[in-house]
């Protein structure tokens, strides 16, 4: 059965600059290419989960600019349900992304409409409540993330937090979410908190699970060209696969995250379920 997943998060119009080396403060560098693409952690996660076989609704905010229609079209084309999309007068979110020759990136986000996302409408609340799994990331107001976790708890859904960007104070979030997904460099604030399921992503090393048991799952080896969005693909596929058991969900998420690094740009880098199963079958 396909997982009924609600993703609550950002949608951005990305501009990706490919450079030899990331600039130091005060330095100007020339890019060898410039790629506009759909992005935003919420949108990327929703697309990844839909391609992995989940039935997905996205709760997000778009602006009234030209980017909004393109972003909406990309989500629709990937089978993501848009009942929970709000339109906020003004610009959509956007992101400037630099990717270097080692496939590492740095990202600056202008939140635009994402900064006004709320769960105040009954329609949006119903979209969250009518889910089996709720996946939340943090390029949206903290109150909205907290509200999503509360609705998930009262409706009996599993709540998963992708703690990115890193919050200033994780205390309340750690008490509200069932699962926290965090990258290794930002994991320290979470390891001493009462999170029932902690998933630590370790880039090309795979992922670590800390819960009632401890698991280390390896990622398939790949020649990465761009790691942007790989964490979003990992989180989306993990959420889509969570009802099938932790170990299987982690293995699927690691395989999907590795495949995502083979494609430039974030919004279109998620693999389809056949490719994920092929990689898992081969390892
Ligand atoms: O994780 C990658 C994403 O972060 C990009 O798509 C960008 O929009 C930012 O949200």
Coordinates of C-alpha atoms and ligand atoms in Angstrom, one line a residue:
X1 CA 0.0 0.0 0.0
X2 CA 1.3 3.5 -0.9
X3 CA 2.1 5.6 2.2
X4 CA -0.2 8.6 2.6
X5 CA 2.4 11.3 3.2
X6 CA 1.9 15.0 3.9
X7 CA 5.0 17.2 3.4
X8 CA 5.0 20.6 5.1
X9 CA 7.9 22.8 3.9
X10 CA 9.3 25.3 1.5
X11 CA 9.2 25.7 -2.3
X12 CA 11.9 27.7 -4.0
X13 CA 13.0 28.8 -7.4
X14 CA 16.7 27.7 -7.4
X15 CA 19.6 29.3 -9.4
X16 CA 22.6 27.0 -9.3
X17 CA 26.0 28.4 -10.2
X18 CA 28.8 25.8 -10.9
X19 CA 32.2 27.0 -9.8
X20 CA 35.7 25.5 -9.4
X21 CA 35.9 26.5 -5.8
X22 CA 33.5 28.2 -3.4
X23 CA 34.5 31.9 -3.0
X24 CA 36.1 33.1 0.2
X25 CA 34.6 36.2 1.9
X26 CA 35.2 39.2 -0.3
X27 CA 36.2 37.1 -3.3
X28 CA 34.5 37.2 -6.8
X29 CA 34.5 34.0 -8.9
X30 CA 33.2 33.2 -12.3
X31 CA 30.7 30.3 -12.8
X32 CA 31.1 27.8 -15.6
X33 CA 27.4 27.3 -15.8
X34 CA 24.1 28.6 -14.4
X35 CA 21.0 26.3 -14.0
X36 CA 17.6 27.5 -13.0
X37 CA 15.5 24.7 -11.5
X38 CA 12.6 24.1 -9.1
X39 CA 13.7 23.5 -5.4
X40 CA 12.9 24.2 -1.8
X41 CA 13.3 21.4 0.8
X42 CA 9.6 20.8 1.0
X43 CA 9.1 20.6 -2.7
X44 CA 12.1 18.4 -3.3
X45 CA 11.0 16.0 -0.5
X46 CA 7.5 15.8 -1.9
X47 CA 8.7 15.0 -5.4
X48 CA 11.2 12.4 -4.1
X49 CA 8.5 10.7 -2.1
X50 CA 6.0 10.7 -5.0
X51 CA 8.6 9.3 -7.4
X52 CA 9.4 6.6 -4.7
X53 CA 5.7 5.5 -4.7
X54 CA 4.0 7.5 -1.9
X55 CA 0.7 9.3 -2.3
X56 CA 1.8 12.9 -1.4
X57 CA 0.1 16.1 -0.4
X58 CA 2.3 19.2 0.0
X59 CA 1.5 22.0 2.4
X60 CA 3.5 25.0 1.3
X61 CA 3.2 28.7 0.1
X62 CA 3.8 30.1 -3.3
X63 CA 3.9 33.8 -4.2
X64 CA 2.2 35.7 -7.0
X65 CA 5.2 36.1 -9.2
X66 CA 6.1 34.3 -12.5
X67 CA 8.0 31.6 -10.6
X68 CA 4.9 30.4 -8.8
X69 CA 3.2 28.9 -11.9
X70 CA 6.4 27.1 -12.9
X71 CA 6.9 25.7 -9.4
X72 CA 3.3 24.6 -9.3
X73 CA 3.6 22.9 -12.7
X74 CA 6.7 21.0 -11.6
X75 CA 4.9 19.6 -8.5
X76 CA 1.8 18.7 -10.4
X77 CA 3.8 17.0 -13.2
X78 CA 5.3 14.8 -10.4
X79 CA 2.0 13.8 -9.0
X80 CA 2.2 15.9 -5.8
X81 CA -1.2 16.9 -4.4
X82 CA -1.6 20.6 -4.1
X83 CA -4.7 20.9 -1.8
X84 CA -2.5 22.5 0.8
X85 CA -0.8 25.1 -1.3
X86 CA -1.4 28.7 -0.2
X87 CA -1.0 31.8 -2.4
X88 CA 0.7 34.7 -0.7
X89 CA 0.9 38.1 -2.4
X90 CA 4.5 38.8 -3.3
X91 CA 7.5 36.8 -4.4
X92 CA 7.9 33.0 -4.1
X93 CA 10.9 31.6 -2.2
X94 CA 14.2 31.6 -4.1
X95 CA 17.7 30.2 -3.5
X96 CA 21.2 30.9 -4.8
X97 CA 23.2 27.7 -4.8
X98 CA 27.0 27.4 -5.5
X99 CA 28.3 24.0 -6.3
X100 CA 32.1 23.3 -6.5
X101 CA 34.2 20.8 -8.4
X102 CA 34.0 18.4 -5.4
X103 CA 30.1 18.5 -5.7
X104 CA 29.8 20.3 -2.4
X105 CA 27.5 23.3 -2.1
X106 CA 26.5 26.3 -0.2
X107 CA 23.0 27.9 -0.3
X108 CA 21.4 31.2 0.5
X109 CA 17.6 31.3 0.6
X110 CA 15.2 34.3 0.4
X111 CA 12.1 32.8 2.0
X112 CA 9.5 34.9 0.2
X113 CA 6.1 33.3 0.5
X114 CA 7.6 30.4 2.6
X115 CA 8.0 32.9 5.5
X116 CA 4.2 33.3 5.7
X117 CA 3.2 29.6 5.6
X118 CA 0.7 28.9 8.4
X119 CA -1.7 26.0 9.2
X120 CA -4.5 28.4 10.2
X121 CA -6.9 27.2 7.5
X122 CA -9.2 24.2 8.2
X123 CA -8.4 22.8 4.7
X124 CA -4.7 22.8 5.4
X125 CA -5.2 21.3 8.9
X126 CA -7.4 18.5 7.3
X127 CA -4.6 17.8 4.7
X128 CA -2.1 17.2 7.6
X129 CA -4.6 15.3 9.7
X130 CA -5.5 12.9 6.9
X131 CA -2.0 11.5 6.6
X132 CA -0.2 8.4 7.8
X133 CA 3.2 10.2 7.9
X134 CA 3.9 13.9 8.2
X135 CA 7.3 15.2 7.1
X136 CA 8.3 18.7 8.1
X137 CA 11.5 20.8 7.3
X138 CA 12.5 24.2 8.7
X139 CA 12.6 26.8 5.9
X140 CA 9.1 27.8 7.2
X141 CA 8.1 29.6 10.4
X142 CA 8.9 27.5 13.5
X143 CA 5.3 27.9 14.8
X144 CA 4.1 26.2 11.6
X145 CA 6.4 23.3 12.1
X146 CA 5.3 23.0 15.7
X147 CA 1.6 23.1 14.6
X148 CA 2.2 20.4 12.0
X149 CA 3.7 18.1 14.7
X150 CA 0.8 18.7 17.1
X151 CA -1.8 17.9 14.4
X152 CA 0.1 14.7 13.5
X153 CA 0.2 13.7 17.1
X154 CA -3.5 14.2 17.7
X155 CA -4.4 12.4 14.5
X156 CA -2.1 9.4 15.1
X157 CA 0.3 10.1 12.2
X158 CA 4.0 9.5 12.5
X159 CA 5.8 12.9 12.5
X160 CA 9.2 13.3 11.0
X161 CA 11.3 16.4 11.3
X162 CA 14.1 17.1 8.8
X163 CA 16.0 19.5 11.1
X164 CA 17.3 21.7 8.2
X165 CA 18.2 24.5 8.4
X166 CA 19.4 23.8 12.0
X167 CA 17.0 25.4 14.5
X168 CA 18.4 27.8 17.2
X169 CA 16.8 25.8 20.0
X170 CA 15.7 22.2 19.3
X171 CA 14.1 21.7 22.8
X172 CA 10.4 21.9 21.8
X173 CA 10.9 20.2 18.5
X174 CA 12.6 17.2 20.1
X175 CA 9.6 16.8 22.4
X176 CA 7.1 16.9 19.6
X177 CA 8.5 14.8 16.7
X178 CA 8.7 11.0 16.6
X179 CA 11.6 10.9 14.2
X180 CA 14.4 13.5 13.6
X181 CA 16.6 13.5 10.5
X182 CA 19.7 15.6 10.9
X183 CA 23.0 15.7 9.1
X184 CA 26.1 14.6 10.9
X185 CA 27.6 18.1 11.3
X186 CA 24.5 19.4 13.0
X187 CA 23.6 16.3 15.1
X188 CA 25.2 17.3 18.4
X189 CA 22.2 19.2 19.8
X190 CA 19.9 16.2 19.2
X191 CA 21.9 13.3 20.6
X192 CA 21.1 14.1 24.3
X193 CA 17.4 14.8 23.7
X194 CA 14.5 12.4 24.1
X195 CA 13.9 11.8 20.4
X196 CA 12.4 8.3 19.9
X197 CA 14.1 7.8 16.5
X198 CA 17.2 9.8 15.5
X199 CA 18.5 9.4 11.9
X200 CA 21.9 11.0 11.3
X201 CA 22.8 11.4 7.6
X202 CA 26.5 10.9 6.9
X203 CA 26.8 11.9 3.2
X204 CA 28.6 9.3 1.1
X205 CA 29.1 7.2 4.3
X206 CA 25.3 6.5 4.5
X207 CA 23.2 7.0 7.6
X208 CA 23.1 6.0 11.3
X209 CA 19.9 5.2 13.2
X210 CA 19.7 5.6 17.0
X211 CA 16.5 4.3 18.6
X212 CA 15.7 1.1 20.4
X213 CA 18.5 -0.4 18.4
X214 CA 21.5 1.2 16.6
X215 CA 22.0 0.7 12.9
X216 CA 24.6 1.9 10.4
X217 CA 23.5 1.7 6.8
X218 CA 26.0 2.2 4.0
X219 CA 25.3 4.2 0.9
X220 CA 26.0 2.7 -2.5
X221 CA 29.3 4.2 -4.0
X222 CA 28.7 6.7 -6.8
X223 CA 30.6 9.4 -8.6
X224 CA 28.7 12.5 -7.3
X225 CA 28.4 15.6 -9.5
X226 CA 26.1 17.7 -7.2
X227 CA 25.0 16.9 -3.7
X228 CA 22.4 19.6 -3.6
X229 CA 19.0 18.1 -2.8
X230 CA 20.4 14.7 -1.8
X231 CA 19.4 15.3 1.8
X232 CA 15.9 16.2 0.7
X233 CA 15.6 13.1 -1.4
X234 CA 16.9 11.0 1.5
X235 CA 14.2 12.5 3.8
X236 CA 11.4 12.2 1.3
X237 CA 12.1 8.5 0.6
X238 CA 12.7 7.8 4.3
X239 CA 9.2 9.2 5.0
X240 CA 7.6 7.4 2.1
X241 CA 9.1 4.1 3.3
X242 CA 8.8 4.5 7.1
X243 CA 5.7 2.3 7.5
X244 CA 7.7 -0.6 5.9
X245 CA 10.2 -0.7 8.8
X246 CA 13.2 1.3 9.9
X247 CA 15.9 -0.8 8.3
X248 CA 14.2 -1.0 4.9
X249 CA 13.3 2.7 5.0
X250 CA 17.0 3.7 5.7
X251 CA 18.4 1.4 3.0
X252 CA 15.9 2.9 0.4
X253 CA 16.7 6.5 1.5
X254 CA 20.4 5.9 1.3
X255 CA 20.1 4.4 -2.2
X256 CA 17.9 7.3 -3.4
X257 CA 20.1 9.9 -1.8
X258 CA 23.2 8.5 -3.6
X259 CA 21.4 8.4 -6.9
X260 CA 20.3 12.0 -6.4
X261 CA 24.0 13.1 -6.4
X262 CA 24.4 11.9 -10.0
X263 CA 22.1 14.7 -11.3
X264 CA 22.7 18.5 -11.4
X265 CA 20.1 20.7 -9.5
X266 CA 17.8 19.8 -6.6
X267 CA 14.2 19.7 -7.9
X268 CA 14.7 17.0 -10.5
X269 CA 17.4 14.9 -9.0
X270 CA 15.1 12.3 -7.2
X271 CA 15.2 8.8 -8.7
X272 CA 12.0 6.8 -9.4
X273 CA 11.3 3.7 -7.4
X274 CA 12.5 1.3 -10.1
X275 CA 16.0 2.9 -10.0
X276 CA 16.0 2.7 -6.2
X277 CA 15.1 -1.0 -6.2
X278 CA 17.8 -1.7 -8.9
X279 CA 20.5 -0.1 -6.8
X280 CA 19.3 -1.9 -3.7
X281 CA 19.2 -5.2 -5.6
X282 CA 22.7 -4.7 -6.8
X283 CA 24.3 -4.1 -3.4
Ligands
LIG1 O1 18.3 21.2 0.0 C1 18.4 21.9 -1.2 C2 17.4 23.0 -1.2 O2 17.7 23.9 -0.2 C3 17.4 23.8 -2.5 O3 16.5 23.3 -3.5 C4 17.1 25.2 -2.0 O4 15.9 25.7 -2.6 C5 17.0 25.1 -0.5 O5 15.8 25.0 -0.1

